[in-house]
Coordinates of C-alpha atoms (C1' of nucleotides) in Angstrom, one line a residue:
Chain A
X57 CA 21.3 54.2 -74.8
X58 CA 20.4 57.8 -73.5
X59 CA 21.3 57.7 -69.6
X60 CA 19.4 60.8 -69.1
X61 CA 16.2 59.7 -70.5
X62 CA 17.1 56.2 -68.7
X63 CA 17.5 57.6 -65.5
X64 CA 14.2 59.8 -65.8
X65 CA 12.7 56.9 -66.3
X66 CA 14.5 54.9 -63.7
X67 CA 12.6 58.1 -61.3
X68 CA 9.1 57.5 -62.4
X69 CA 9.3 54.0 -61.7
X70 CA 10.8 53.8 -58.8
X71 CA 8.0 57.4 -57.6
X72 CA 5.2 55.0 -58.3
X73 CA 7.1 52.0 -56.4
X74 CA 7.3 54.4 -53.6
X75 CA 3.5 55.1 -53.8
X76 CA 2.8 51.7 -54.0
X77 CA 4.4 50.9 -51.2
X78 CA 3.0 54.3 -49.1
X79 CA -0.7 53.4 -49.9
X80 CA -0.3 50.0 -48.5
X81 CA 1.0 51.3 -45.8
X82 CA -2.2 53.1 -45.6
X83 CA -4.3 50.3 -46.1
X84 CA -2.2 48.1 -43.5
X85 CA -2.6 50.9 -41.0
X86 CA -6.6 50.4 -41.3
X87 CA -7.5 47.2 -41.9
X88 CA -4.1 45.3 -40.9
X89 CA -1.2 44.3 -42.5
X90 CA -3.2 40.9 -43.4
X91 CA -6.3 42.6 -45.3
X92 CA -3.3 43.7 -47.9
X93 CA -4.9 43.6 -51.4
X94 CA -3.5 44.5 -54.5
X95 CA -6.7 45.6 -56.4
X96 CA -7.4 47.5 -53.3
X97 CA -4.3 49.1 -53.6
X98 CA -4.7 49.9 -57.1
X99 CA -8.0 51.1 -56.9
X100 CA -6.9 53.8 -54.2
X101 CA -4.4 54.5 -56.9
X102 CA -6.7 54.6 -59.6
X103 CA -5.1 51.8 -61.5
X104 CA -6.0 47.8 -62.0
X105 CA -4.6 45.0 -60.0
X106 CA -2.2 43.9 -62.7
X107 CA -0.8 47.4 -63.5
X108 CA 1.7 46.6 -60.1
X109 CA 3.3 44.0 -61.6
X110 CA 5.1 46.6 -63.7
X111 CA 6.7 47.5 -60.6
X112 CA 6.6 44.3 -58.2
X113 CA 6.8 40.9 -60.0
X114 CA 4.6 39.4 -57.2
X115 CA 2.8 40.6 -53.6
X116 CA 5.5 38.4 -51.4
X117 CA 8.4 41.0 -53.1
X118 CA 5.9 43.9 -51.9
X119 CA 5.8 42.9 -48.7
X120 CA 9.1 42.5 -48.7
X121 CA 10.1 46.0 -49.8
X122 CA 7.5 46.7 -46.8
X123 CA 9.5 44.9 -44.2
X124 CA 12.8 46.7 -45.6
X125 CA 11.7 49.6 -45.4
X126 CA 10.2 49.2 -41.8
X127 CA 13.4 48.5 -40.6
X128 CA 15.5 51.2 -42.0
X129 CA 12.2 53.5 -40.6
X130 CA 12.6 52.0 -37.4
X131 CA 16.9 52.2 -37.6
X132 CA 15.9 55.8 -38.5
X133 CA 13.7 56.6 -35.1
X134 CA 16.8 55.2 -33.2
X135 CA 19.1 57.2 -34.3
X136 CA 17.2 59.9 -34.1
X137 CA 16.2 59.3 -30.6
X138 CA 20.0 59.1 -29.6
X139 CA 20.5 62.7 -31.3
X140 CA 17.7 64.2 -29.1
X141 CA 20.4 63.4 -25.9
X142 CA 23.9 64.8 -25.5
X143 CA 26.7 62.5 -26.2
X144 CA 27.8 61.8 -23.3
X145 CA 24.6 60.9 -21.2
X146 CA 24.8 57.5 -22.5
X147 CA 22.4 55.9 -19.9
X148 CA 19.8 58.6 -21.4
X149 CA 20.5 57.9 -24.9
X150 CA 19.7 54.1 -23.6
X151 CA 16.4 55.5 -22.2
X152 CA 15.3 57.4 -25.0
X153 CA 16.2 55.3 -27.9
X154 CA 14.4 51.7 -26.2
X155 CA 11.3 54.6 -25.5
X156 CA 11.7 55.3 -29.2
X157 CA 11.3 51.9 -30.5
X158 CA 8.3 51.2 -28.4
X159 CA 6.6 54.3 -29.4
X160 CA 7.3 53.7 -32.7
X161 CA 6.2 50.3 -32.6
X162 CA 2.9 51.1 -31.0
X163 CA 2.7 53.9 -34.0
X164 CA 3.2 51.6 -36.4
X165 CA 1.8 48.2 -35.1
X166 CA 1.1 46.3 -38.8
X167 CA 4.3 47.5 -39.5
X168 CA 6.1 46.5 -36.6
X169 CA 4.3 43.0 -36.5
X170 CA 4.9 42.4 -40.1
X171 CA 8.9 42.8 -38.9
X172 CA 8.9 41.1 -35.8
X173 CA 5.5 38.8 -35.7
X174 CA 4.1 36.2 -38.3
X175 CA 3.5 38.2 -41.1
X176 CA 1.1 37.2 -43.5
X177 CA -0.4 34.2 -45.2
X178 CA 2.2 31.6 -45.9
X179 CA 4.8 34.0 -46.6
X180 CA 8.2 34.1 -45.2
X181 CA 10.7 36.6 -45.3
X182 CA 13.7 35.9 -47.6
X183 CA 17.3 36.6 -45.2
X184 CA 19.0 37.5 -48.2
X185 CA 17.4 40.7 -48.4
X186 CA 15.8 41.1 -44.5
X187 CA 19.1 40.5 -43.0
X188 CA 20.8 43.7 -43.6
X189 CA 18.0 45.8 -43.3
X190 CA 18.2 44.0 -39.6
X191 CA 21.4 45.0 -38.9
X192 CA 20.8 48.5 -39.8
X193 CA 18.1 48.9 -37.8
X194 CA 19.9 47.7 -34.7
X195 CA 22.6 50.0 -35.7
X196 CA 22.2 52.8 -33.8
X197 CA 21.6 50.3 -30.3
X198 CA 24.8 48.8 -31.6
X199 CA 26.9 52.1 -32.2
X200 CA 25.7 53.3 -28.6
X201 CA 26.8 49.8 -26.7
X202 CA 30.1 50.7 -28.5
X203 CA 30.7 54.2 -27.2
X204 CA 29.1 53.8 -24.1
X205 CA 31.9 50.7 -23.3
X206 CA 34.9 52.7 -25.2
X207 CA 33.8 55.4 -22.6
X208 CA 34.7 53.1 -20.2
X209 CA 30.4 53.5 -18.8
X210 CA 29.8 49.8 -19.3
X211 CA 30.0 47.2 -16.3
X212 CA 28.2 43.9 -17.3
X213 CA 26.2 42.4 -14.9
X214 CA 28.3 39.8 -12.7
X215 CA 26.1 36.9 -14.3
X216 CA 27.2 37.6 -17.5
X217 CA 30.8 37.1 -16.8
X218 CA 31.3 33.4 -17.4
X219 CA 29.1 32.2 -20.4
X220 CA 29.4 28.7 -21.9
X221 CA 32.8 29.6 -24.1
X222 CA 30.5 29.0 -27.5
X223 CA 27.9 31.3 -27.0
X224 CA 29.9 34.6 -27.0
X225 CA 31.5 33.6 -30.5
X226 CA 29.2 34.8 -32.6
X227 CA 28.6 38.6 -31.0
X228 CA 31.6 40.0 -32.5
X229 CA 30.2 39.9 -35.7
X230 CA 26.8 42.1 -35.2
X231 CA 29.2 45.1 -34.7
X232 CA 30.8 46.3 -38.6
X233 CA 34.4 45.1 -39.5
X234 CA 37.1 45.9 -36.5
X235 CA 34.5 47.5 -34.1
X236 CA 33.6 44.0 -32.8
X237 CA 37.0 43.1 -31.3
X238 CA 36.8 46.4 -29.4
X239 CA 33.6 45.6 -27.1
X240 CA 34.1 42.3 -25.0
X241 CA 31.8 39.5 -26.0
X242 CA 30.1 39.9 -22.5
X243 CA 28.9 43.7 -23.0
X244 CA 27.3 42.6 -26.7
X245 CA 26.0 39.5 -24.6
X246 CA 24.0 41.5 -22.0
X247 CA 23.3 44.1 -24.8
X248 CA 22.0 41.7 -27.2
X249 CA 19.8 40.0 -24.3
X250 CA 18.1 43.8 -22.9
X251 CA 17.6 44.5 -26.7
X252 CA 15.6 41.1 -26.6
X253 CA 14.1 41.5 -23.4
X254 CA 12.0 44.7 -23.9
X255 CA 11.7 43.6 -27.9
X256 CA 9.9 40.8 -26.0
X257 CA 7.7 43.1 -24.1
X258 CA 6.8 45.1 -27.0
X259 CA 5.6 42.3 -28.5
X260 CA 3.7 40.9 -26.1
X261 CA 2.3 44.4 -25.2
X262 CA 0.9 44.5 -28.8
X263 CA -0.6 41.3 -29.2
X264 CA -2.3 42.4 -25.2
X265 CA -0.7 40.0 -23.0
X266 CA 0.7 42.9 -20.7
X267 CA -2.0 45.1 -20.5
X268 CA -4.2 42.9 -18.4
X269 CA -1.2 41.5 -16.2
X270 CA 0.0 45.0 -15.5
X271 CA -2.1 47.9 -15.6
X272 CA -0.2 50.3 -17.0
X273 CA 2.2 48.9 -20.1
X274 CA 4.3 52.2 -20.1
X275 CA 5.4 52.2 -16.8
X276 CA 5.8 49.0 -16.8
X277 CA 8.2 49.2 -19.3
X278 CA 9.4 52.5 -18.4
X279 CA 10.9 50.3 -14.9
X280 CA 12.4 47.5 -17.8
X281 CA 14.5 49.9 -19.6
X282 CA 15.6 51.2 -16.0
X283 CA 16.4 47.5 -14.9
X284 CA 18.2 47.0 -18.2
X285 CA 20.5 50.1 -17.2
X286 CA 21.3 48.0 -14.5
X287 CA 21.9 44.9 -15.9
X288 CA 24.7 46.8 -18.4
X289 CA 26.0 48.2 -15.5
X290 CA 25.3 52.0 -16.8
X291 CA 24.5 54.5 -14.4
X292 CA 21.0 55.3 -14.1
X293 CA 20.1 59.3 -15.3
X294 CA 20.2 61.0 -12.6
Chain B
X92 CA -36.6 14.7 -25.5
X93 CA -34.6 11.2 -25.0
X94 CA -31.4 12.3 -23.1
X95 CA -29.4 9.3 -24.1
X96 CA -29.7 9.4 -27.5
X97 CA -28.8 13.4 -27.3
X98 CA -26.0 13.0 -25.8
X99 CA -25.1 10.2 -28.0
X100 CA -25.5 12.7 -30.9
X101 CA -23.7 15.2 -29.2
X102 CA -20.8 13.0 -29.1
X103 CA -20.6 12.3 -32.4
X104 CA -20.7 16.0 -32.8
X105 CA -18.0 16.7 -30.7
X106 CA -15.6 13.9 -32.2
X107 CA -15.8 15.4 -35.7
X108 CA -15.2 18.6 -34.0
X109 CA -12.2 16.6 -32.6
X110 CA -11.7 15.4 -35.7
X111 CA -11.6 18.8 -38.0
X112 CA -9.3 20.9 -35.4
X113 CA -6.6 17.6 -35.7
X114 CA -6.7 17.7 -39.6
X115 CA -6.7 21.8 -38.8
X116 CA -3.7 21.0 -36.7
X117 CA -1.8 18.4 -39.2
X118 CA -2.1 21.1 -41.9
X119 CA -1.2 23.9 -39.8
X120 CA 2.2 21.7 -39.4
X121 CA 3.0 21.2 -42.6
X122 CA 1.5 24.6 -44.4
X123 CA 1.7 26.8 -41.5
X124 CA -0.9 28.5 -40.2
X125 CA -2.0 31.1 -43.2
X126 CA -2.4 28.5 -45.2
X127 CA -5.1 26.9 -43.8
X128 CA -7.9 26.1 -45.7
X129 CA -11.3 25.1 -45.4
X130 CA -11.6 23.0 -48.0
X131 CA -8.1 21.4 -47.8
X132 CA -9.3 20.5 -44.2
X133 CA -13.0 19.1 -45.4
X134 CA -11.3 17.0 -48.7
X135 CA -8.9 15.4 -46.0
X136 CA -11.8 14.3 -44.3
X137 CA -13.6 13.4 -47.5
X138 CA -16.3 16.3 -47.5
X139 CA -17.0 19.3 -48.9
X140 CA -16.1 23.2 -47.4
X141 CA -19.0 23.8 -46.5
X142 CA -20.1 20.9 -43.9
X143 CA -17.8 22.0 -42.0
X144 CA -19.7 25.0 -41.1
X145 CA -22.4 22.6 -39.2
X146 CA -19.3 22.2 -36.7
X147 CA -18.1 25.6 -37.0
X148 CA -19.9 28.8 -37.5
X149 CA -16.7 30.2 -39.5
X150 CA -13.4 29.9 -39.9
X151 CA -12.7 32.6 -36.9
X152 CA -14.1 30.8 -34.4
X153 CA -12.0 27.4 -35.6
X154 CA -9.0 29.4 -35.2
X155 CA -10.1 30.5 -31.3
X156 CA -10.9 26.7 -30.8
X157 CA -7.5 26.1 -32.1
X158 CA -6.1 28.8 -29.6
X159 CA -7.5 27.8 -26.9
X160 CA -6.6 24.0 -27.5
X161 CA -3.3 25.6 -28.0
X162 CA -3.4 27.1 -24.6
X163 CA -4.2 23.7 -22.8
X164 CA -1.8 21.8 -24.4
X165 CA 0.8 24.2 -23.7
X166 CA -0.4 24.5 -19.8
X167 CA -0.6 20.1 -19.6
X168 CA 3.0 20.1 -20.8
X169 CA 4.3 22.7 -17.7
X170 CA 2.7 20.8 -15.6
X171 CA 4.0 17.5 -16.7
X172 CA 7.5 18.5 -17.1
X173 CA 7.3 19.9 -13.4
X174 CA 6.0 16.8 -12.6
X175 CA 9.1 15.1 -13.7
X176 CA 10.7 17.1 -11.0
X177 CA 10.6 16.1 -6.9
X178 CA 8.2 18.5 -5.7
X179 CA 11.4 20.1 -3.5
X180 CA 14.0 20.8 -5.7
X181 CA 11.7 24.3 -7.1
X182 CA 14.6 25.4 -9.1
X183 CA 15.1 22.3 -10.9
X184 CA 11.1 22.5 -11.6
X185 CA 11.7 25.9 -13.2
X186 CA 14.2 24.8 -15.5
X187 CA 12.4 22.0 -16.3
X188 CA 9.1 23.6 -17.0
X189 CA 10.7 26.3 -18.8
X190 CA 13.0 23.7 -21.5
X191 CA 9.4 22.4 -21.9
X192 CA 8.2 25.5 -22.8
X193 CA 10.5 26.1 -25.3
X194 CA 10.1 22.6 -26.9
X195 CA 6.7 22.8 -27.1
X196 CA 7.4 25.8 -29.4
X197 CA 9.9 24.3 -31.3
X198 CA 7.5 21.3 -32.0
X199 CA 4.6 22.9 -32.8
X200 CA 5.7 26.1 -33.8
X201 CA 2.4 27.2 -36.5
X202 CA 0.6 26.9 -32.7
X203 CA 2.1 28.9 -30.9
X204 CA 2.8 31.4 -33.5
X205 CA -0.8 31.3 -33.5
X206 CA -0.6 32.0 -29.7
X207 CA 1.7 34.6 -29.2
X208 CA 2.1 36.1 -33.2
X209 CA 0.0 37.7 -35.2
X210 CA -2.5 35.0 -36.2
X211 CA -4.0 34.6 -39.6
X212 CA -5.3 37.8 -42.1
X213 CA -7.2 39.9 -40.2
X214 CA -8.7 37.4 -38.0
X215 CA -8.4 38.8 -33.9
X216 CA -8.5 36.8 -31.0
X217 CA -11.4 37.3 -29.2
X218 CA -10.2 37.7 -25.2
X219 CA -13.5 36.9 -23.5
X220 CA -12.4 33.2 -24.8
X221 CA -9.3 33.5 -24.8
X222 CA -8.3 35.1 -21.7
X223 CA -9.2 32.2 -19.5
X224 CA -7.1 30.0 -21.5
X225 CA -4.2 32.0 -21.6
X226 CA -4.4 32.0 -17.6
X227 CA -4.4 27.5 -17.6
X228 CA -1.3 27.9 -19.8
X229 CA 0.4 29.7 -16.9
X230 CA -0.9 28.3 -14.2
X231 CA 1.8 25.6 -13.3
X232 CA 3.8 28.3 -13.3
X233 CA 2.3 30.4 -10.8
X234 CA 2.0 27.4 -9.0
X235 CA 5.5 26.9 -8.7
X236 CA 6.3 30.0 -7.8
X237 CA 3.8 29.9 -5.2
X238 CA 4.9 26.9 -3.9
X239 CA 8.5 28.2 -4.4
X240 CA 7.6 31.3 -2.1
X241 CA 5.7 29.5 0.5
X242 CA 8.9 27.2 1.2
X243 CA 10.7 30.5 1.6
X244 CA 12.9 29.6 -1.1
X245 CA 12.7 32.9 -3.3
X246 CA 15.1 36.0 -2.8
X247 CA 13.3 39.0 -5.8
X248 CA 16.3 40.5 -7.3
X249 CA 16.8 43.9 -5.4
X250 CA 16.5 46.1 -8.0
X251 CA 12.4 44.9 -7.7
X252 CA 12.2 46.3 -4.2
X253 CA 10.8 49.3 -5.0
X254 CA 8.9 49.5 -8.1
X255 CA 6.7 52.2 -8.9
X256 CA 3.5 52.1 -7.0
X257 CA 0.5 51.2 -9.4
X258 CA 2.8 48.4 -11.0
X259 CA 2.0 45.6 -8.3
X260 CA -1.7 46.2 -8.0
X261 CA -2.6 43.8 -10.5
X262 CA 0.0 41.2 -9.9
X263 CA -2.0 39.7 -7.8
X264 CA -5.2 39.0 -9.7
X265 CA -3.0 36.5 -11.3
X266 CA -3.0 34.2 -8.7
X267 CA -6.8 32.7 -8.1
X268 CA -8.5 33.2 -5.3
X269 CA -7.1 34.3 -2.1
X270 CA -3.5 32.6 -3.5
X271 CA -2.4 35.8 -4.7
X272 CA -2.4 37.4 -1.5
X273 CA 0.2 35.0 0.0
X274 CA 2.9 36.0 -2.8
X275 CA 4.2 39.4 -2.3
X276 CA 3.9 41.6 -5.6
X277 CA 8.0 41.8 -5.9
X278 CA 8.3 37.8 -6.5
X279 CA 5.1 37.7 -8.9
X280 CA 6.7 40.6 -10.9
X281 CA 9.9 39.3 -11.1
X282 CA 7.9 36.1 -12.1
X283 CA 6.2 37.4 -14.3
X284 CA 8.9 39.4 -16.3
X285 CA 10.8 36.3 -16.1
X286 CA 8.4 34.6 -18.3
X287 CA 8.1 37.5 -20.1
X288 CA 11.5 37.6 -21.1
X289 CA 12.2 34.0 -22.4
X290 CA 8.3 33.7 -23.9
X291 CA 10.3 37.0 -26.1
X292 CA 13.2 35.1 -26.6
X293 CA 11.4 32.1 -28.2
X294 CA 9.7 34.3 -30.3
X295 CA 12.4 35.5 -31.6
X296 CA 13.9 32.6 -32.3
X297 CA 11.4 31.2 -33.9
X298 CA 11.2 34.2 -36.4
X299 CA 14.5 33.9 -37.3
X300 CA 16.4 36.9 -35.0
X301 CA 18.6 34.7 -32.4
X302 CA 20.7 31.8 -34.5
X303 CA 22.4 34.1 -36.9
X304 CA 23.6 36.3 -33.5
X305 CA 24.0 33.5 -31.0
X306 CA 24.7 30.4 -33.0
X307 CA 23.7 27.6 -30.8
X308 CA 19.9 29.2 -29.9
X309 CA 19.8 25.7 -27.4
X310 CA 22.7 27.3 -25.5
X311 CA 21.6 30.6 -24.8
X312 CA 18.5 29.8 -24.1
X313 CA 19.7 27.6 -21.2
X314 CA 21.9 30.5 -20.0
X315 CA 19.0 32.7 -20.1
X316 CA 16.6 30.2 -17.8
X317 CA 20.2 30.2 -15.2
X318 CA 19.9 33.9 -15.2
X319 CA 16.1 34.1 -14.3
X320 CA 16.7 31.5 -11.4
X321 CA 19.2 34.0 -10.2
X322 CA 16.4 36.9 -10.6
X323 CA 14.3 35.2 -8.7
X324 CA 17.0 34.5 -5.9
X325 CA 15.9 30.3 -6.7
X326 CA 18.7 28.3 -6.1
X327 CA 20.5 27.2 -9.2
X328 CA 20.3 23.8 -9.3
X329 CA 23.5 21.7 -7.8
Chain C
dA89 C1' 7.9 58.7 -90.0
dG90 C1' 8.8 54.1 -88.3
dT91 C1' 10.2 51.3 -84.7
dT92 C1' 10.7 50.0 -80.2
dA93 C1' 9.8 49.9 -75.4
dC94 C1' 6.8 50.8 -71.8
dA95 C1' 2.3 51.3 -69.1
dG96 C1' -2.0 50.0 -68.5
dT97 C1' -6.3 47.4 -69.3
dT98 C1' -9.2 43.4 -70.3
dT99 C1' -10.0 38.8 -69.7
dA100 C1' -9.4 34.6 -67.5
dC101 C1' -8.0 31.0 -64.1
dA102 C1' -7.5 28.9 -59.7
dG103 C1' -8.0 29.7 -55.4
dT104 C1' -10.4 31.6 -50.8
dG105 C1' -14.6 32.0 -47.1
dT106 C1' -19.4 32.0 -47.0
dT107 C1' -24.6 31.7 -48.1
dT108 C1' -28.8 29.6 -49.9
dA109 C1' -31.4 26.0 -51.4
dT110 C1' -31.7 21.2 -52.0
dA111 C1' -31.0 16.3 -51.5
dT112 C1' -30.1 12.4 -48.4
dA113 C1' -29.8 9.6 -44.6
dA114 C1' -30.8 8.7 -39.9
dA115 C1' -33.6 8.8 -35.8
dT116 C1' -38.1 9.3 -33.9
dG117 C1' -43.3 8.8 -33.1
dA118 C1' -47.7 6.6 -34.2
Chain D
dT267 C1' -43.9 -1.0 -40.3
dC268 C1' -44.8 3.5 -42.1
dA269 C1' -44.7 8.5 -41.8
dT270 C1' -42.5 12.4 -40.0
dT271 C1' -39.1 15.0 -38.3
dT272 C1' -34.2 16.2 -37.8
dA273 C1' -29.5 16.2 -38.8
dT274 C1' -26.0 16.0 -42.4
dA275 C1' -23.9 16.9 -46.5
dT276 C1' -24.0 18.8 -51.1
dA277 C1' -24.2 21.6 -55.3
dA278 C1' -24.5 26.1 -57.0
dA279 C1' -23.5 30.8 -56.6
dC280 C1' -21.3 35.3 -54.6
dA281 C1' -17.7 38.2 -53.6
dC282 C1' -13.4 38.1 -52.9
dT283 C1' -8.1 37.0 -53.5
dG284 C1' -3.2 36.8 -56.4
dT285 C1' -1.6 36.0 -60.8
dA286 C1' -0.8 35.0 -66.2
dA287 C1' -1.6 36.1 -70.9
dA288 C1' -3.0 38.8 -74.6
dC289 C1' -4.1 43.2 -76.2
dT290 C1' -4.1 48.4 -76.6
dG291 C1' -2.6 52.7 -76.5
dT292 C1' 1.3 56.2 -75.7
dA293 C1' 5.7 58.0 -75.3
dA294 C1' 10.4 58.0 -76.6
dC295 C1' 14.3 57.0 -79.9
dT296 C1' 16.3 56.2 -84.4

DNA sequence: AGTTACAGTTTACAGTGTTTATATAAATGA
DNA sequence: TCATTTATATAAACACTGTAAACTGTAACT
């Protein structure tokens, strides 16, 4: 019943979850998020296979621990991307936030295909627990479509203006609580659709369908995120 | 040295070759495509793991046959859904071929994940196969837009007027043979990121990321097809 | 000091892809 | 028709994988 002693405790275990978790992100960044072994793992660790299930009950709950944390990292990157550009340059903070995620995404390719690609053998992600960890790291995109539009900077593309009614119903709720009814459904829609767009791109870059198509993937996707400016109506950097 | 009965052989080869991808295929469809196994495949067909490497040198290469099977069948349906299409009404093709795409990975969606995702644990794609491949699957579609541009029916969206310089070299190498001189390198790059950008968008609905923002994924999918049409100044259909 | 809780190991099981050596059946040549 | 060659499949074994159960220390708490 001592909370101290507990909570010391409490620290040690979740220190060693943390290792866990940053030498298989090691050994992902080597061999690929796939070749993910658990006596491997412990043995880099200097423990046995079974010692980690003191700390994950199974390797699916590992790998999903993986995939939150990949999202808050990649949340994280966003928002730090966004702090790099004065407030107001909202077009820039566009620029160097999607420059951001690709960077970080061709930094952190297991990672970033274990969030966004077929993970790994038979497993599949559980909502419950990927969903928020989603949302956060769209976040800071989010946060930005807001301002940008309250700062009156957003002018949806034309062919945005008249959706089927259904589709913009659902938009509202990506942004927290009241902050949805502020930005019209057709700014989230053409928001929601760049965000896909060069997410698409990214993806495809990694797995090298780009590559050979395009020369050069950066400046190919350095004229997307320009073209997206465009398509959200916000002025180019000049 | 008999020919005949060679080739007679041969055959036989091949149809078990046939006949391991389809069990490959059918488990692939219920299991997904980590969870396929050798053995599973071989007891289906009532032998042993291990015959099957007289068909297959290893697992690997099963997967690439798979891929590139993958790749044809996805390339045979374009072309039949523009087929279902008169050969003048190039907009309508688009549509059609591009709903057809998206079924395709709806229906079989352990294939193309193994197309466009990250495959199977550790396994890698190896492009000397696969690249050709990858080109029959778009073909039709270069087709059509070739066909599309030669009846003078495409406008490029403006903002692909001036792209960077080195971006359109390789635009054209798309196109075989002398083709891809006849289609200026704005209307394959719009064409291209066109594809890009709904090949993204069924990725990500198949991993989950569009229904819980868009609701009906049917619907915004279609409105993202009307939007390319207008990208590639095509007609919408009337 | 005695008890309880935790951390870790050992052992074992059911899988996996793959290799080697061996048996069997089929097709060929004399 | 018989003997020889060739293709096909198998059984056994290897090095792996994740996971479950039983057991052994060690540290903390009463």
């Amino acid at each position: 019943m001592n909370g101290a002693v507990q909570t010391r405790r409490g620290r040690l275990q979740e220190q060693t979850r943390d290792e866990i978790k940053a030498v298989a992100r090691r050994q992902m960044a080597r061999e690929g998020a796939s070749a993910l072994s658990l006596r491997a793992i412990a043995g880099e660790m200097g423990l046995t296979a079974p010692a980690l299930y003191r700390y994950y009950p199974s390797r699916d709950e590992l790998i999903t621990a993986l995939i939150v944390d990949a999202f808050h990292a990649l949340g994280d990157v966003l928002e730090g991307a966004r702090g790099t550009v004065v407030a107001e340059a909202h077009a820039n903070q566009f620029v160097a936030m999607m420059h951001a995620y690709r960077a970080w995404a061709l930094a952190h390719p297991a990672e970033f295909t274990l969030i966004y690609g077929t993970p790994i053998p038979g497993y599949h992600a559980p909502e419950v627990v990927t969903d928020p960890a989603v949302r956060r790291s769209l976040a800071p995109l989010l946060a930005l479509l807001a301002a940008a539009w309250q700062a009156g900077k957003i002018t949806p593309d034309p062919a945005y203006a008249a959706p089927p009614p259904p589709l913009g119903e659902r938009f509202g709720a990506m942004l927290p609580g009241a902050a949805g009814g502020r930005v019209p459904t057709a700014a989230l829609h053409v928001g929601f659709v760049a965000w896909a767009h060069l997410q698409g791109i990214i993806m495809l870059e990694l797995f090298g369908h780009i590559a050979p198509v395009v020369g050069d993937p950066e400046l190919f996707y350095a004229f997307e995120v320009r073209v997206q400016l465009l398509r959200l109506g916000l002025a180019p950097p000049g």
